[in-house]
C-alpha angles and dihedrals in degrees: 000000000000132000087261090057096055113131119245112280091011090163089063096056113101114234090228085094103094095212093050091046091053091048091051092052089046089055096045096047108058127194094264091052091050090051094057097029127252146177123231128192121188108202111213134197128240089281093053094252116144113252107161132017119207120194126190106198126206099027099148128213108277094027115157116275088234091075093069094033093058091049093049093047089056096041107038098065088056092048091046091053088062096041088245134150138215139226115204129202130185118204122206134156103257146352140084100223133058119251126213091276092053091048091051092049090048093051092047089052090050091050096045093047091049091049091053096039093242121143114241104212092190147315113232134186114219118196138152085269094060142274118302129186121224115222119280117246111279093247091056094041095051 
């Protein structure tokens, strides 16, 4: 998907739709960002519609978990105050499966969102090989 391919009224589509969520992460995290590593957070409104993307560029594979944790600790109280939600993407050069670092980042995001009462609409891995969703928390998946 490209910005030219967006469906009509794309800003009104909730990011609870997994395909749309993956397309949004694919748009936010470009090829150059995937190559050097990055973290993207799409801030969503109370109806889970994307309102503001945030991209931290040059966050390499194996970066400390604190990089994402510091961002979330600043951002999540603001999102919670508006009953919003977030969609998170992690860009890296290659691969179709999360490694131990990605799993730790994912769990930390689940925990921080739960602590702040913010819905986590998904955590996706974006690489040159595609966009892949990590499993939802067990409470949300059941």
